[in-house]
Amino acid sequence: MNITAKTQKVGLLGWPLSHSLSPAMHNTAFAACGLDFVYLPLPAPPESLATAVGGLKALGFVGVNVTIPHKVTIMDYLDEIDVSAKLVGAVNTIVIKENHMIGYNTDASGYISSLRQAGFDAAGKHAVILGAGGAARAVIAGFIESNIATVTIGARDNIKAASVAELFLGHASVTGATWDSPEFALALSLADIVVNTTPLGMYPNATCQPPLDWELLKPSAVISDLVYNPLETQFMAEALRRGHIAVGGDGMLVEQGALAYHFWTGCNAPREIMRKALINGLSR
Ligand code: NAP
């Protein structure tokens, strides 16, 4: 990679940034497409966020990805927030044009694209979501945009599940329940898709999986896990053993990155090259 004063700069703003795969995924894609771009890790603690944002503009960055813990607080520093980020309530991608910063969220459409590639169309379907954090909000926003019929959020804390459901009032039938409630058992028995949005099963705790009463599920229910490290989680392995279709989180990671790549470069992202870079990064 030959970096010069003309090289276009993008990066990942977060704190801390120990295990991100995004730099490898994007830099491999830029090199493969012959684009003079570089993707840099940009660790910035919360107390330096305002200065960091000013620095991005001053240094002529084309845009950045935003990760924990800045996905919500960054919204205070942007000139415009796209509808994709308003619905999720968080920004994961920024485009900077002529000193104007626009915040997007590519997780919701990235998730839906990954499901479509696996042959699942959410329109008219019933979904159960395990977990009520940031990723759950992105998945729900994606489902709503795809005309899902119902979403039941299951969490260990009923108040958190209900408060996430409330964010989507007026959009679709979104309700919250605790994992051990009869309402949740009913939702599981009707579910066309069950999505794990908790970190349960993520490296280094790869032997964990979310508690689920598998006997309640329809044989046709699809199991989707947002965890991508390992590529096949215990939750997915259990689903496959029981004859369900299982979709991993690597597709969402590639698709959300591909959309950001398109925003910054105007080019279609080389998804297969990005996926290989991701898999190489995970195997290290
Ligand atoms: P988050 O905002 O911290 O939310 C995590 C959710 O999981 C919360 O509802 C939390 O419940 C619940 N949870 C955590 N540990 C739990 C446990 N032991 N038992 C039951 N519930 C538990 O995190 P996030 O940003 O949503 O990310 C969640 C996962 O999705 C991570 O593994 C992340 O890597 C993955 N992810 C993947 C992609 C992708 O592109 N594939 C994108 C985004 C996120 P409490 O609130 O009660 O703690």
Short mmCIF file of C-alpha atoms and ligand atoms in Angstrom, two decimals:
data_model
loop_
_atom_site.label_atom_id
_atom_site.label_comp_id
_atom_site.label_asym_id
_atom_site.label_seq_id
_atom_site.Cartn_x
_atom_site.Cartn_y
_atom_site.Cartn_z
CA MET A 1 0.00 0.00 0.00
CA ASN A 2 1.50 3.35 -1.07
CA ILE A 3 0.04 6.06 1.18
CA THR A 4 0.51 9.62 -0.05
CA ALA A 5 -1.02 13.04 0.68
CA LYS A 6 -3.71 12.20 -1.89
CA THR A 7 -4.81 8.98 -0.16
CA GLN A 8 -8.43 9.19 1.02
CA LYS A 9 -8.82 8.47 4.71
CA VAL A 10 -11.58 6.52 6.50
CA GLY A 11 -11.44 4.67 9.80
CA LEU A 12 -13.07 3.26 12.90
CA LEU A 13 -13.85 5.54 15.82
CA GLY A 14 -14.33 3.72 19.12
CA TRP A 15 -12.81 2.99 22.52
CA PRO A 16 -11.04 0.69 23.12
CA LEU A 17 -10.36 -0.85 19.70
CA SER A 18 -8.57 -4.07 20.51
CA HIS A 19 -10.18 -6.72 18.27
CA SER A 20 -11.71 -5.00 15.23
CA LEU A 21 -11.68 -6.84 11.90
CA SER A 22 -12.91 -3.80 9.95
CA PRO A 23 -9.45 -2.36 9.04
CA ALA A 24 -8.38 -5.67 7.44
CA MET A 25 -11.74 -6.08 5.69
CA HIS A 26 -11.76 -2.57 4.15
CA ASN A 27 -8.04 -2.22 3.38
CA THR A 28 -8.03 -5.59 1.57
CA ALA A 29 -11.07 -4.45 -0.43
CA PHE A 30 -9.53 -1.05 -1.32
CA ALA A 31 -6.31 -2.74 -2.49
CA ALA A 32 -8.18 -5.35 -4.54
CA CYS A 33 -10.21 -2.61 -6.29
CA GLY A 34 -7.18 -0.35 -6.83
CA LEU A 35 -8.73 2.48 -4.76
CA ASP A 36 -6.36 4.97 -3.12
CA PHE A 37 -8.06 4.72 0.28
CA VAL A 38 -6.84 3.72 3.71
CA TYR A 39 -8.91 2.54 6.72
CA LEU A 40 -7.34 3.42 10.07
CA PRO A 41 -8.18 2.39 13.64
CA LEU A 42 -9.03 5.66 15.46
CA PRO A 43 -9.22 4.94 19.20
CA ALA A 44 -10.76 7.95 20.97
CA PRO A 45 -11.92 7.92 24.61
CA PRO A 46 -15.38 9.40 25.36
CA GLU A 47 -13.93 12.60 26.86
CA SER A 48 -12.06 13.29 23.58
CA LEU A 49 -14.97 12.61 21.21
CA ALA A 50 -15.69 16.28 20.36
CA THR A 51 -12.01 16.93 19.59
CA ALA A 52 -11.78 13.71 17.57
CA VAL A 53 -14.79 14.72 15.45
CA GLY A 54 -13.24 18.15 14.78
CA GLY A 55 -10.01 16.37 13.83
CA LEU A 56 -11.76 14.17 11.25
CA LYS A 57 -13.08 17.27 9.49
CA ALA A 58 -9.80 19.19 9.77
CA LEU A 59 -7.80 16.25 8.38
CA GLY A 60 -10.14 15.71 5.43
CA PHE A 61 -11.48 12.26 6.31
CA VAL A 62 -14.08 10.94 3.83
CA GLY A 63 -15.95 9.19 6.64
CA VAL A 64 -15.69 6.76 9.51
CA ASN A 65 -17.38 3.79 11.11
CA VAL A 66 -18.44 4.35 14.70
CA THR A 67 -18.45 1.68 17.36
CA ILE A 68 -18.88 1.22 21.12
CA PRO A 69 -19.13 3.47 23.13
CA HIS A 70 -19.79 6.34 20.65
CA LYS A 71 -22.72 5.03 18.54
CA VAL A 72 -25.33 7.16 20.35
CA THR A 73 -23.30 10.12 21.71
CA ILE A 74 -21.79 10.83 18.26
CA MET A 75 -25.26 11.97 17.12
CA ASP A 76 -24.79 15.24 19.05
CA TYR A 77 -21.87 16.19 16.79
CA LEU A 78 -23.38 15.48 13.36
CA ASP A 79 -24.94 17.94 10.89
CA GLU A 80 -27.52 15.46 9.64
CA ILE A 81 -28.87 12.08 10.73
CA ASP A 82 -30.24 9.75 8.08
CA VAL A 83 -33.57 7.97 8.64
CA SER A 84 -31.72 4.62 8.95
CA ALA A 85 -29.92 5.89 12.06
CA LYS A 86 -33.00 7.65 13.49
CA LEU A 87 -34.99 4.40 13.53
CA VAL A 88 -32.18 2.43 15.22
CA GLY A 89 -31.29 5.34 17.52
CA ALA A 90 -27.58 4.92 16.77
CA VAL A 91 -25.01 5.80 14.09
CA ASN A 92 -22.40 3.30 12.87
CA THR A 93 -21.27 5.06 9.67
CA ILE A 94 -20.47 8.72 8.94
CA VAL A 95 -19.94 10.34 5.56
CA ILE A 96 -18.11 13.69 5.50
CA LYS A 97 -18.67 15.88 2.42
CA GLU A 98 -17.56 19.52 2.28
CA ASN A 99 -17.27 19.66 6.08
CA HIS A 100 -20.85 18.34 6.44
CA MET A 101 -21.19 15.15 8.53
CA ILE A 102 -24.08 12.76 7.86
CA GLY A 103 -24.74 9.80 10.18
CA TYR A 104 -26.15 6.51 8.88
CA ASN A 105 -26.82 3.10 10.36
CA THR A 106 -25.85 0.27 7.99
CA ASP A 107 -26.44 -2.55 10.51
CA ALA A 108 -30.21 -2.80 9.87
CA SER A 109 -30.02 -3.12 6.08
CA GLY A 110 -26.81 -5.17 6.38
CA TYR A 111 -28.66 -7.65 8.56
CA ILE A 112 -31.63 -7.89 6.18
CA SER A 113 -29.31 -8.36 3.16
CA SER A 114 -27.55 -11.22 4.95
CA LEU A 115 -30.91 -12.92 5.62
CA ARG A 116 -32.00 -12.46 1.98
CA GLN A 117 -28.77 -14.10 0.83
CA ALA A 118 -29.66 -17.04 3.08
CA GLY A 119 -33.10 -17.21 1.41
CA PHE A 120 -35.16 -15.66 4.23
CA ASP A 121 -37.69 -12.92 3.43
CA ALA A 122 -39.02 -11.23 6.61
CA ALA A 123 -42.25 -9.85 5.09
CA GLY A 124 -45.31 -11.08 6.99
CA LYS A 125 -43.20 -13.26 9.35
CA HIS A 126 -43.05 -13.63 13.15
CA ALA A 127 -39.69 -12.97 14.80
CA VAL A 128 -38.30 -13.59 18.27
CA ILE A 129 -35.23 -11.64 19.34
CA LEU A 130 -33.01 -12.68 22.25
CA GLY A 131 -31.45 -9.59 23.85
CA ALA A 132 -32.44 -5.95 24.03
CA GLY A 133 -29.25 -4.00 23.30
CA GLY A 134 -27.95 -1.97 20.34
CA ALA A 135 -27.79 -4.88 17.89
CA ALA A 136 -31.37 -5.87 18.78
CA ARG A 137 -32.54 -2.34 17.86
CA ALA A 138 -30.81 -2.59 14.47
CA VAL A 139 -32.37 -6.00 13.77
CA ILE A 140 -35.85 -4.72 14.73
CA ALA A 141 -35.44 -1.63 12.51
CA GLY A 142 -34.42 -3.88 9.61
CA PHE A 143 -37.39 -6.17 10.21
CA ILE A 144 -39.82 -3.22 10.33
CA GLU A 145 -38.47 -1.88 7.03
CA SER A 146 -39.02 -5.39 5.60
CA ASN A 147 -42.68 -5.45 6.72
CA ILE A 148 -42.39 -8.09 9.40
CA ALA A 149 -45.72 -9.05 11.06
CA THR A 150 -44.61 -9.31 14.72
CA VAL A 151 -41.45 -9.04 16.79
CA THR A 152 -41.16 -10.37 20.35
CA ILE A 153 -38.10 -9.20 22.25
CA GLY A 154 -36.99 -11.64 24.94
CA ALA A 155 -34.55 -10.39 27.56
CA ARG A 156 -33.50 -11.32 31.06
CA ASP A 157 -34.75 -7.91 32.16
CA ASN A 158 -38.40 -7.24 31.31
CA ILE A 159 -38.02 -3.46 31.71
CA LYS A 160 -35.25 -3.36 29.11
CA ALA A 161 -37.27 -5.52 26.69
CA ALA A 162 -40.34 -3.30 27.13
CA SER A 163 -38.37 -0.07 26.72
CA VAL A 164 -36.83 -1.24 23.43
CA ALA A 165 -40.32 -2.30 22.23
CA GLU A 166 -41.59 1.19 23.10
CA LEU A 167 -39.01 2.78 20.77
CA PHE A 168 -40.81 1.13 17.83
CA LEU A 169 -44.37 1.99 18.87
CA GLY A 170 -46.54 2.72 15.85
CA HIS A 171 -44.27 0.88 13.39
CA ALA A 172 -45.20 -2.81 13.75
CA SER A 173 -46.32 -5.15 16.50
CA VAL A 174 -43.22 -5.13 18.71
CA THR A 175 -43.55 -6.43 22.28
CA GLY A 176 -41.17 -7.31 25.10
CA ALA A 177 -41.15 -10.31 27.45
CA THR A 178 -38.82 -12.15 29.82
CA TRP A 179 -37.28 -15.42 28.66
CA ASP A 180 -39.21 -17.48 31.23
CA SER A 181 -42.70 -15.98 30.62
CA PRO A 182 -45.70 -17.76 29.01
CA GLU A 183 -45.93 -14.90 26.43
CA PHE A 184 -42.38 -15.67 25.36
CA ALA A 185 -43.11 -19.41 25.08
CA LEU A 186 -46.11 -18.61 22.84
CA ALA A 187 -43.99 -16.32 20.65
CA LEU A 188 -41.36 -19.07 20.29
CA SER A 189 -43.99 -21.55 19.14
CA LEU A 190 -45.12 -19.14 16.40
CA ALA A 191 -41.66 -17.89 15.39
CA ASP A 192 -40.44 -18.06 11.79
CA ILE A 193 -37.05 -16.76 12.92
CA VAL A 194 -35.21 -16.60 16.27
CA VAL A 195 -32.32 -14.14 16.46
CA ASN A 196 -29.56 -14.13 19.07
CA THR A 197 -28.44 -10.54 19.62
CA THR A 198 -26.73 -11.26 22.95
CA PRO A 199 -22.98 -11.92 23.15
CA LEU A 200 -23.69 -15.45 24.52
CA GLY A 201 -21.46 -17.88 22.59
CA MET A 202 -18.94 -15.25 21.49
CA TYR A 203 -15.19 -16.00 21.77
CA PRO A 204 -13.67 -16.62 24.35
CA ASN A 205 -16.95 -17.97 25.82
CA ALA A 206 -17.68 -20.06 22.74
CA THR A 207 -19.17 -22.98 24.69
CA CYS A 208 -22.14 -20.84 25.87
CA GLN A 209 -25.42 -20.47 24.04
CA PRO A 210 -28.64 -18.61 24.82
CA PRO A 211 -31.17 -20.67 26.80
CA LEU A 212 -33.98 -21.74 24.48
CA ASP A 213 -36.79 -24.26 24.75
CA TRP A 214 -36.03 -25.91 21.41
CA GLU A 215 -39.06 -28.22 21.69
CA LEU A 216 -41.38 -25.22 21.25
CA LEU A 217 -39.98 -24.25 17.84
CA LYS A 218 -41.55 -25.09 14.49
CA PRO A 219 -39.17 -27.29 12.43
CA SER A 220 -39.15 -24.54 9.77
CA ALA A 221 -37.97 -21.83 12.20
CA VAL A 222 -34.71 -20.21 11.06
CA ILE A 223 -32.01 -19.59 13.69
CA SER A 224 -29.94 -16.45 13.21
CA ASP A 225 -26.93 -15.60 15.38
CA LEU A 226 -25.32 -12.15 15.24
CA VAL A 227 -22.17 -13.51 16.87
CA TYR A 228 -19.51 -14.03 14.14
CA ASN A 229 -16.59 -15.25 16.27
CA PRO A 230 -16.67 -18.26 16.03
CA LEU A 231 -18.22 -18.39 12.55
CA GLU A 232 -20.37 -21.33 13.66
CA THR A 233 -21.55 -20.82 17.24
CA GLN A 234 -22.85 -23.49 19.62
CA PHE A 235 -26.31 -21.99 19.10
CA MET A 236 -26.04 -22.51 15.32
CA ALA A 237 -24.59 -26.02 15.75
CA GLU A 238 -27.51 -26.99 18.01
CA ALA A 239 -29.99 -25.56 15.47
CA LEU A 240 -28.38 -27.48 12.60
CA ARG A 241 -28.35 -30.69 14.67
CA ARG A 242 -32.11 -30.26 15.14
CA GLY A 243 -32.71 -29.69 11.42
CA HIS A 244 -33.17 -25.88 11.43
CA ILE A 245 -31.56 -23.51 8.97
CA ALA A 246 -28.87 -21.47 10.79
CA VAL A 247 -27.48 -18.11 9.62
CA GLY A 248 -24.29 -16.68 11.18
CA GLY A 249 -23.30 -13.09 11.97
CA ASP A 250 -20.46 -12.92 9.40
CA GLY A 251 -22.94 -12.06 6.61
CA MET A 252 -24.22 -9.03 8.54
CA LEU A 253 -20.67 -7.86 9.26
CA VAL A 254 -19.73 -8.04 5.58
CA GLU A 255 -22.98 -6.43 4.38
CA GLN A 256 -22.91 -3.50 6.83
CA GLY A 257 -19.28 -2.90 5.79
CA ALA A 258 -20.14 -3.20 2.10
CA LEU A 259 -22.78 -0.48 2.43
CA ALA A 260 -20.33 1.86 4.22
CA TYR A 261 -17.73 1.12 1.51
CA HIS A 262 -20.27 2.15 -1.13
CA PHE A 263 -21.13 5.39 0.74
CA TRP A 264 -17.45 6.39 0.95
CA THR A 265 -16.16 5.30 -2.46
CA GLY A 266 -19.25 5.31 -4.70
CA CYS A 267 -18.15 1.81 -5.84
CA ASN A 268 -19.77 -1.57 -5.26
CA ALA A 269 -17.94 -3.43 -2.52
CA PRO A 270 -16.08 -6.67 -3.37
CA ARG A 271 -18.07 -8.72 -0.84
CA GLU A 272 -16.28 -12.05 -1.39
CA ILE A 273 -12.88 -10.40 -0.87
CA MET A 274 -14.18 -8.73 2.29
CA ARG A 275 -15.54 -12.05 3.56
CA LYS A 276 -12.19 -13.79 2.95
CA ALA A 277 -10.34 -11.00 4.80
CA LEU A 278 -12.76 -11.40 7.69
CA ILE A 279 -12.29 -15.17 7.82
CA ASN A 280 -8.48 -14.75 7.64
CA GLY A 281 -8.65 -12.26 10.51
CA LEU A 282 -10.76 -14.61 12.61
CA SER A 283 -8.43 -17.56 12.06
CA ARG A 284 -5.43 -15.59 13.44
P1 NAP B 1 -25.29 -4.66 23.93
O1 NAP B 1 -25.85 -3.36 23.49
O2 NAP B 1 -24.38 -4.72 25.11
O3 NAP B 1 -26.54 -5.66 24.17
C1 NAP B 1 -26.35 -6.99 24.59
C2 NAP B 1 -27.68 -7.59 25.01
O4 NAP B 1 -27.41 -8.94 25.42
C3 NAP B 1 -28.35 -6.91 26.22
O5 NAP B 1 -29.73 -7.01 26.09
C4 NAP B 1 -27.85 -7.77 27.39
O6 NAP B 1 -28.73 -7.79 28.48
C5 NAP B 1 -27.86 -9.14 26.75
N1 NAP B 1 -26.94 -10.03 27.46
C6 NAP B 1 -25.62 -9.87 27.65
N2 NAP B 1 -25.12 -10.91 28.34
C7 NAP B 1 -26.18 -11.72 28.65
C8 NAP B 1 -26.33 -12.94 29.39
N3 NAP B 1 -25.27 -13.53 29.95
N4 NAP B 1 -27.57 -13.46 29.50
C9 NAP B 1 -28.63 -12.84 28.94
N5 NAP B 1 -28.57 -11.69 28.23
C10 NAP B 1 -27.35 -11.15 28.09
O7 NAP B 1 -24.45 -5.34 22.76
P2 NAP B 1 -24.75 -5.24 21.18
O8 NAP B 1 -24.00 -4.11 20.60
O9 NAP B 1 -26.22 -5.30 21.01
O10 NAP B 1 -24.03 -6.58 20.61
C11 NAP B 1 -24.53 -7.85 20.95
C12 NAP B 1 -23.84 -8.93 20.13
O11 NAP B 1 -24.12 -8.76 18.75
C13 NAP B 1 -22.31 -8.95 20.27
O12 NAP B 1 -21.88 -10.28 20.33
C14 NAP B 1 -21.84 -8.31 18.98
O13 NAP B 1 -20.55 -8.79 18.57
C15 NAP B 1 -22.91 -8.80 18.02
N6 NAP B 1 -23.05 -7.91 16.85
C16 NAP B 1 -22.79 -8.44 15.64
C17 NAP B 1 -22.90 -7.66 14.51
C18 NAP B 1 -22.61 -8.24 13.16
O14 NAP B 1 -22.35 -7.49 12.22
N7 NAP B 1 -22.69 -9.55 13.03
C19 NAP B 1 -23.31 -6.31 14.63
C20 NAP B 1 -23.59 -5.80 15.91
C21 NAP B 1 -23.45 -6.63 17.02
P3 NAP B 1 -28.58 -6.73 29.70
O15 NAP B 1 -28.93 -5.39 29.13
O16 NAP B 1 -29.53 -7.25 30.71
O17 NAP B 1 -27.14 -6.81 30.11
#
